[in-house]
Amino acid sequence: PQIPDTARICNIARADNYFVMNALEPIQHTPARTASIYAHTGAELISTIQPGELGIPILKHLHHVWPHYIVDADGKRTLYLLVQGWSRGKFAVLKHEPDGDPSDVNGWDLENGGIKY
């Protein structure tokens, strides 16, 4: 429920009490330039992640997303999403920062999709 009907879900991975799933490609006839990543409890959608809005436009098509927790010496857990692109060699690692400032995407023109000159 709550995931767009036209999202072509490619894979699903479990993380604690929710699932992470990725669409294969951007939803057609929308402004999205990259495939979406969805976090879902099984009952409701809790987050939608757009790699293109984070300055990662090369991940247009996604093959898989793996949630991975790193535990520091104090026992604090930090979530990372390992994002594998469909094309050979394309990947990204996203760090969840629930209390952090929004990322400053230097060098990318998010309005027009490309490098700022």
Short mmCIF file of N, CA and C in Angstrom, two decimals:
data_model
loop_
_atom_site.label_atom_id
_atom_site.label_comp_id
_atom_site.label_asym_id
_atom_site.label_seq_id
_atom_site.Cartn_x
_atom_site.Cartn_y
_atom_site.Cartn_z
N PRO A 1 0.82 -1.21 0.00
CA PRO A 1 0.00 0.00 0.00
C PRO A 1 0.86 1.27 0.00
N GLN A 2 0.37 2.28 -0.65
CA GLN A 2 0.95 3.62 -0.71
C GLN A 2 2.16 3.75 -1.63
N ILE A 3 2.59 2.68 -2.25
CA ILE A 3 3.65 2.76 -3.25
C ILE A 3 2.95 2.93 -4.59
N PRO A 4 3.42 3.85 -5.43
CA PRO A 4 2.72 4.07 -6.71
C PRO A 4 2.57 2.78 -7.52
N ASP A 5 1.40 2.61 -8.11
CA ASP A 5 1.11 1.41 -8.90
C ASP A 5 2.10 1.22 -10.05
N THR A 6 2.62 2.32 -10.57
CA THR A 6 3.52 2.22 -11.72
C THR A 6 4.99 2.07 -11.33
N ALA A 7 5.28 2.00 -10.03
CA ALA A 7 6.66 1.76 -9.59
C ALA A 7 6.99 0.30 -9.86
N ARG A 8 8.03 0.07 -10.60
CA ARG A 8 8.44 -1.30 -10.94
C ARG A 8 9.41 -1.78 -9.87
N ILE A 9 8.88 -2.33 -8.77
CA ILE A 9 9.72 -2.78 -7.66
C ILE A 9 10.60 -3.93 -8.15
N CYS A 10 11.90 -3.78 -7.91
CA CYS A 10 12.88 -4.73 -8.42
C CYS A 10 13.32 -5.71 -7.32
N ASN A 11 13.55 -5.21 -6.11
CA ASN A 11 14.01 -6.05 -5.00
C ASN A 11 13.52 -5.51 -3.67
N ILE A 12 13.51 -6.40 -2.68
CA ILE A 12 13.08 -6.04 -1.32
C ILE A 12 14.11 -6.58 -0.34
N ALA A 13 14.49 -5.77 0.65
CA ALA A 13 15.39 -6.20 1.72
C ALA A 13 14.78 -5.81 3.05
N ARG A 14 15.05 -6.60 4.08
CA ARG A 14 14.48 -6.34 5.41
C ARG A 14 15.52 -5.65 6.29
N ALA A 15 15.06 -4.68 7.06
CA ALA A 15 15.90 -3.97 8.02
C ALA A 15 15.09 -3.77 9.29
N ASP A 16 15.45 -4.48 10.35
CA ASP A 16 14.73 -4.38 11.62
C ASP A 16 13.23 -4.59 11.40
N ASN A 17 12.43 -3.55 11.67
CA ASN A 17 10.98 -3.70 11.58
C ASN A 17 10.39 -3.03 10.34
N TYR A 18 11.18 -2.92 9.30
CA TYR A 18 10.67 -2.36 8.05
C TYR A 18 11.41 -2.99 6.87
N PHE A 19 10.93 -2.68 5.69
CA PHE A 19 11.52 -3.19 4.46
C PHE A 19 12.01 -2.03 3.62
N VAL A 20 13.07 -2.27 2.87
CA VAL A 20 13.58 -1.29 1.92
C VAL A 20 13.42 -1.93 0.54
N MET A 21 12.81 -1.20 -0.36
CA MET A 21 12.62 -1.73 -1.71
C MET A 21 12.92 -0.64 -2.72
N ASN A 22 13.37 -1.06 -3.87
CA ASN A 22 13.71 -0.09 -4.90
C ASN A 22 12.93 -0.36 -6.17
N ALA A 23 12.64 0.72 -6.86
CA ALA A 23 12.06 0.63 -8.19
C ALA A 23 13.20 0.39 -9.17
N LEU A 24 12.90 -0.24 -10.27
CA LEU A 24 13.91 -0.50 -11.29
C LEU A 24 14.29 0.76 -12.04
N GLU A 25 13.32 1.61 -12.29
CA GLU A 25 13.54 2.80 -13.11
C GLU A 25 12.67 3.93 -12.60
N PRO A 26 12.93 5.17 -13.06
CA PRO A 26 12.06 6.28 -12.68
C PRO A 26 10.63 6.01 -13.16
N ILE A 27 9.66 6.47 -12.40
CA ILE A 27 8.27 6.30 -12.82
C ILE A 27 8.04 7.17 -14.05
N GLN A 28 7.56 6.53 -15.10
CA GLN A 28 7.36 7.25 -16.35
C GLN A 28 6.30 8.33 -16.20
N HIS A 29 6.45 9.38 -16.98
CA HIS A 29 5.50 10.50 -17.02
C HIS A 29 5.46 11.27 -15.70
N THR A 30 6.58 11.25 -14.96
CA THR A 30 6.74 12.06 -13.75
C THR A 30 8.05 12.82 -13.88
N PRO A 31 8.29 13.82 -13.04
CA PRO A 31 9.56 14.55 -13.12
C PRO A 31 10.77 13.77 -12.58
N ALA A 32 10.54 12.60 -11.97
CA ALA A 32 11.65 11.83 -11.38
C ALA A 32 12.68 11.47 -12.44
N ARG A 33 13.95 11.69 -12.10
CA ARG A 33 15.04 11.36 -13.02
C ARG A 33 15.75 10.08 -12.62
N THR A 34 15.50 9.60 -11.41
CA THR A 34 16.12 8.37 -10.93
C THR A 34 15.05 7.47 -10.32
N ALA A 35 15.36 6.18 -10.23
CA ALA A 35 14.44 5.24 -9.59
C ALA A 35 14.32 5.57 -8.11
N SER A 36 13.16 5.35 -7.54
CA SER A 36 12.91 5.65 -6.13
C SER A 36 13.28 4.47 -5.25
N ILE A 37 13.57 4.79 -3.99
CA ILE A 37 13.79 3.80 -2.94
C ILE A 37 12.70 4.04 -1.91
N TYR A 38 12.04 2.98 -1.48
CA TYR A 38 10.93 3.09 -0.54
C TYR A 38 11.25 2.35 0.75
N ALA A 39 10.93 2.95 1.90
CA ALA A 39 10.98 2.28 3.19
C ALA A 39 9.54 2.06 3.62
N HIS A 40 9.22 0.83 3.97
CA HIS A 40 7.83 0.44 4.21
C HIS A 40 7.75 -0.51 5.39
N THR A 41 6.75 -0.33 6.24
CA THR A 41 6.59 -1.22 7.40
C THR A 41 5.87 -2.52 7.05
N GLY A 42 5.28 -2.58 5.90
CA GLY A 42 4.41 -3.68 5.54
C GLY A 42 2.96 -3.24 5.59
N ALA A 43 2.71 -2.19 6.39
CA ALA A 43 1.38 -1.62 6.51
C ALA A 43 1.33 -0.20 5.94
N GLU A 44 2.48 0.52 6.03
CA GLU A 44 2.49 1.89 5.54
C GLU A 44 3.86 2.30 5.03
N LEU A 45 3.85 3.22 4.08
CA LEU A 45 5.07 3.79 3.53
C LEU A 45 5.60 4.81 4.54
N ILE A 46 6.88 4.67 4.93
CA ILE A 46 7.43 5.61 5.91
C ILE A 46 8.42 6.59 5.30
N SER A 47 8.95 6.28 4.10
CA SER A 47 9.88 7.20 3.47
C SER A 47 10.05 6.86 1.99
N THR A 48 10.27 7.90 1.20
CA THR A 48 10.64 7.74 -0.20
C THR A 48 11.94 8.49 -0.40
N ILE A 49 12.93 7.82 -0.97
CA ILE A 49 14.24 8.40 -1.19
C ILE A 49 14.44 8.52 -2.70
N GLN A 50 14.79 9.71 -3.14
CA GLN A 50 15.05 9.97 -4.56
C GLN A 50 16.55 10.24 -4.73
N PRO A 51 17.35 9.27 -5.20
CA PRO A 51 18.79 9.52 -5.36
C PRO A 51 19.10 10.76 -6.20
N GLY A 52 18.30 11.04 -7.22
CA GLY A 52 18.53 12.22 -8.06
C GLY A 52 18.41 13.52 -7.29
N GLU A 53 17.56 13.56 -6.28
CA GLU A 53 17.41 14.76 -5.46
C GLU A 53 18.56 14.92 -4.47
N LEU A 54 19.34 13.85 -4.30
CA LEU A 54 20.51 13.90 -3.41
C LEU A 54 21.79 14.16 -4.18
N GLY A 55 21.65 14.45 -5.46
CA GLY A 55 22.82 14.74 -6.27
C GLY A 55 23.49 13.50 -6.82
N ILE A 56 22.74 12.43 -7.01
CA ILE A 56 23.29 11.18 -7.53
C ILE A 56 22.53 10.81 -8.81
N PRO A 57 22.67 11.60 -9.85
CA PRO A 57 21.87 11.37 -11.06
C PRO A 57 22.29 10.16 -11.88
N ILE A 58 23.48 9.60 -11.63
CA ILE A 58 23.91 8.45 -12.44
C ILE A 58 23.16 7.18 -12.08
N LEU A 59 22.43 7.17 -10.98
CA LEU A 59 21.68 5.98 -10.57
C LEU A 59 20.25 6.04 -11.10
N LYS A 60 20.13 6.15 -12.39
CA LYS A 60 18.80 6.22 -12.99
C LYS A 60 18.03 4.91 -12.80
N HIS A 61 18.71 3.79 -13.03
CA HIS A 61 18.10 2.47 -12.85
C HIS A 61 18.77 1.78 -11.66
N LEU A 62 17.96 1.19 -10.79
CA LEU A 62 18.50 0.53 -9.60
C LEU A 62 18.28 -0.97 -9.67
N HIS A 63 19.27 -1.70 -9.21
CA HIS A 63 19.17 -3.16 -9.17
C HIS A 63 18.79 -3.64 -7.77
N HIS A 64 19.43 -3.07 -6.74
CA HIS A 64 19.13 -3.52 -5.38
C HIS A 64 19.57 -2.46 -4.37
N VAL A 65 18.94 -2.48 -3.20
CA VAL A 65 19.32 -1.63 -2.07
C VAL A 65 19.41 -2.52 -0.84
N TRP A 66 20.56 -2.46 -0.17
CA TRP A 66 20.76 -3.24 1.04
C TRP A 66 20.86 -2.31 2.24
N PRO A 67 20.00 -2.48 3.24
CA PRO A 67 20.16 -1.71 4.48
C PRO A 67 21.25 -2.37 5.32
N HIS A 68 22.08 -1.58 5.93
CA HIS A 68 23.17 -2.11 6.75
C HIS A 68 23.39 -1.18 7.94
N TYR A 69 23.43 -1.74 9.13
CA TYR A 69 23.66 -0.95 10.34
C TYR A 69 25.11 -1.10 10.78
N ILE A 70 25.73 0.03 11.13
CA ILE A 70 27.06 0.04 11.73
C ILE A 70 26.86 0.43 13.20
N VAL A 71 27.45 -0.33 14.11
CA VAL A 71 27.34 -0.06 15.54
C VAL A 71 28.68 0.48 16.03
N ASP A 72 28.65 1.68 16.65
CA ASP A 72 29.90 2.25 17.15
C ASP A 72 30.22 1.71 18.54
N ALA A 73 31.31 2.17 19.12
CA ALA A 73 31.78 1.68 20.42
C ALA A 73 30.77 1.93 21.54
N ASP A 74 29.94 2.97 21.40
CA ASP A 74 28.92 3.28 22.41
C ASP A 74 27.62 2.52 22.19
N GLY A 75 27.56 1.71 21.15
CA GLY A 75 26.35 0.95 20.85
C GLY A 75 25.35 1.69 19.98
N LYS A 76 25.69 2.89 19.54
CA LYS A 76 24.79 3.65 18.66
C LYS A 76 24.81 3.03 17.27
N ARG A 77 23.62 2.82 16.73
CA ARG A 77 23.49 2.23 15.40
C ARG A 77 23.23 3.31 14.36
N THR A 78 23.93 3.23 13.25
CA THR A 78 23.73 4.15 12.14
C THR A 78 23.36 3.33 10.91
N LEU A 79 22.29 3.73 10.25
CA LEU A 79 21.82 3.03 9.06
C LEU A 79 22.51 3.57 7.82
N TYR A 80 22.99 2.66 7.00
CA TYR A 80 23.53 2.98 5.68
C TYR A 80 22.73 2.18 4.66
N LEU A 81 22.46 2.79 3.53
CA LEU A 81 21.84 2.07 2.41
C LEU A 81 22.89 1.91 1.33
N LEU A 82 23.15 0.67 0.97
CA LEU A 82 24.09 0.37 -0.09
C LEU A 82 23.26 0.22 -1.36
N VAL A 83 23.41 1.14 -2.29
CA VAL A 83 22.57 1.23 -3.47
C VAL A 83 23.36 0.77 -4.69
N GLN A 84 22.87 -0.27 -5.35
CA GLN A 84 23.54 -0.79 -6.53
C GLN A 84 22.76 -0.40 -7.78
N GLY A 85 23.44 0.29 -8.67
CA GLY A 85 22.82 0.66 -9.94
C GLY A 85 22.72 -0.55 -10.86
N TRP A 86 21.83 -0.44 -11.84
CA TRP A 86 21.66 -1.53 -12.80
C TRP A 86 22.88 -1.66 -13.70
N SER A 87 23.48 -0.52 -14.06
CA SER A 87 24.64 -0.54 -14.94
C SER A 87 25.90 -0.91 -14.18
N ARG A 88 26.78 -1.56 -14.83
CA ARG A 88 28.03 -2.06 -14.27
C ARG A 88 28.81 -0.96 -13.55
N GLY A 89 29.13 -1.21 -12.29
CA GLY A 89 30.00 -0.32 -11.54
C GLY A 89 29.36 0.89 -10.91
N LYS A 90 28.08 1.09 -11.06
CA LYS A 90 27.44 2.27 -10.48
C LYS A 90 26.84 1.91 -9.12
N PHE A 91 27.26 2.65 -8.07
CA PHE A 91 26.74 2.40 -6.74
C PHE A 91 26.85 3.67 -5.91
N ALA A 92 26.16 3.66 -4.78
CA ALA A 92 26.24 4.77 -3.82
C ALA A 92 26.02 4.21 -2.43
N VAL A 93 26.54 4.89 -1.44
CA VAL A 93 26.29 4.55 -0.04
C VAL A 93 25.64 5.78 0.59
N LEU A 94 24.43 5.59 1.10
CA LEU A 94 23.69 6.69 1.72
C LEU A 94 23.67 6.49 3.23
N LYS A 95 23.99 7.53 3.97
CA LYS A 95 23.98 7.48 5.43
C LYS A 95 22.73 8.19 5.95
N HIS A 96 21.99 7.51 6.81
CA HIS A 96 20.80 8.12 7.41
C HIS A 96 21.24 9.01 8.57
N GLU A 97 20.89 10.27 8.48
CA GLU A 97 21.20 11.24 9.53
C GLU A 97 19.91 11.89 9.99
N PRO A 98 19.18 11.24 10.91
CA PRO A 98 17.86 11.74 11.29
C PRO A 98 17.86 13.12 11.92
N ASP A 99 18.96 13.51 12.58
CA ASP A 99 19.02 14.81 13.22
C ASP A 99 19.96 15.77 12.50
N GLY A 100 20.44 15.37 11.34
CA GLY A 100 21.41 16.18 10.62
C GLY A 100 20.78 17.24 9.76
N ASP A 101 21.62 18.13 9.28
CA ASP A 101 21.19 19.16 8.34
C ASP A 101 21.02 18.53 6.97
N PRO A 102 20.17 19.10 6.14
CA PRO A 102 20.06 18.60 4.77
C PRO A 102 21.40 18.69 4.06
N SER A 103 21.66 17.75 3.19
CA SER A 103 22.92 17.72 2.45
C SER A 103 23.01 18.91 1.51
N ASP A 104 24.21 19.47 1.42
CA ASP A 104 24.49 20.52 0.45
C ASP A 104 25.11 19.83 -0.76
N VAL A 105 24.40 19.81 -1.84
CA VAL A 105 24.85 19.10 -3.03
C VAL A 105 25.67 20.04 -3.88
N ASN A 106 26.98 19.99 -3.70
CA ASN A 106 27.89 20.87 -4.43
C ASN A 106 28.17 20.31 -5.81
N GLY A 107 28.13 21.17 -6.80
CA GLY A 107 28.53 20.78 -8.14
C GLY A 107 27.42 20.22 -9.00
N TRP A 108 26.23 20.00 -8.45
CA TRP A 108 25.16 19.43 -9.26
C TRP A 108 24.05 20.44 -9.46
N ASP A 109 23.54 20.48 -10.64
CA ASP A 109 22.42 21.33 -10.99
C ASP A 109 21.16 20.46 -10.94
N LEU A 110 20.51 20.45 -9.78
CA LEU A 110 19.36 19.56 -9.60
C LEU A 110 18.15 20.01 -10.42
N GLU A 111 18.12 21.28 -10.78
CA GLU A 111 17.01 21.77 -11.59
C GLU A 111 17.05 21.20 -13.00
N ASN A 112 18.26 21.15 -13.56
CA ASN A 112 18.42 20.76 -14.96
C ASN A 112 19.11 19.41 -15.14
N GLY A 113 19.51 18.77 -14.04
CA GLY A 113 20.10 17.45 -14.11
C GLY A 113 21.48 17.43 -14.75
N GLY A 114 22.46 17.88 -14.06
CA GLY A 114 23.81 17.83 -14.60
C GLY A 114 24.78 18.60 -13.73
N ILE A 115 25.99 18.69 -14.18
CA ILE A 115 27.04 19.39 -13.44
C ILE A 115 26.90 20.89 -13.66
N LYS A 116 27.05 21.66 -12.58
CA LYS A 116 27.03 23.13 -12.69
C LYS A 116 28.34 23.59 -13.29
N TYR A 117 28.25 24.53 -14.20
CA TYR A 117 29.46 25.08 -14.83
C TYR A 117 29.73 26.46 -14.34
#
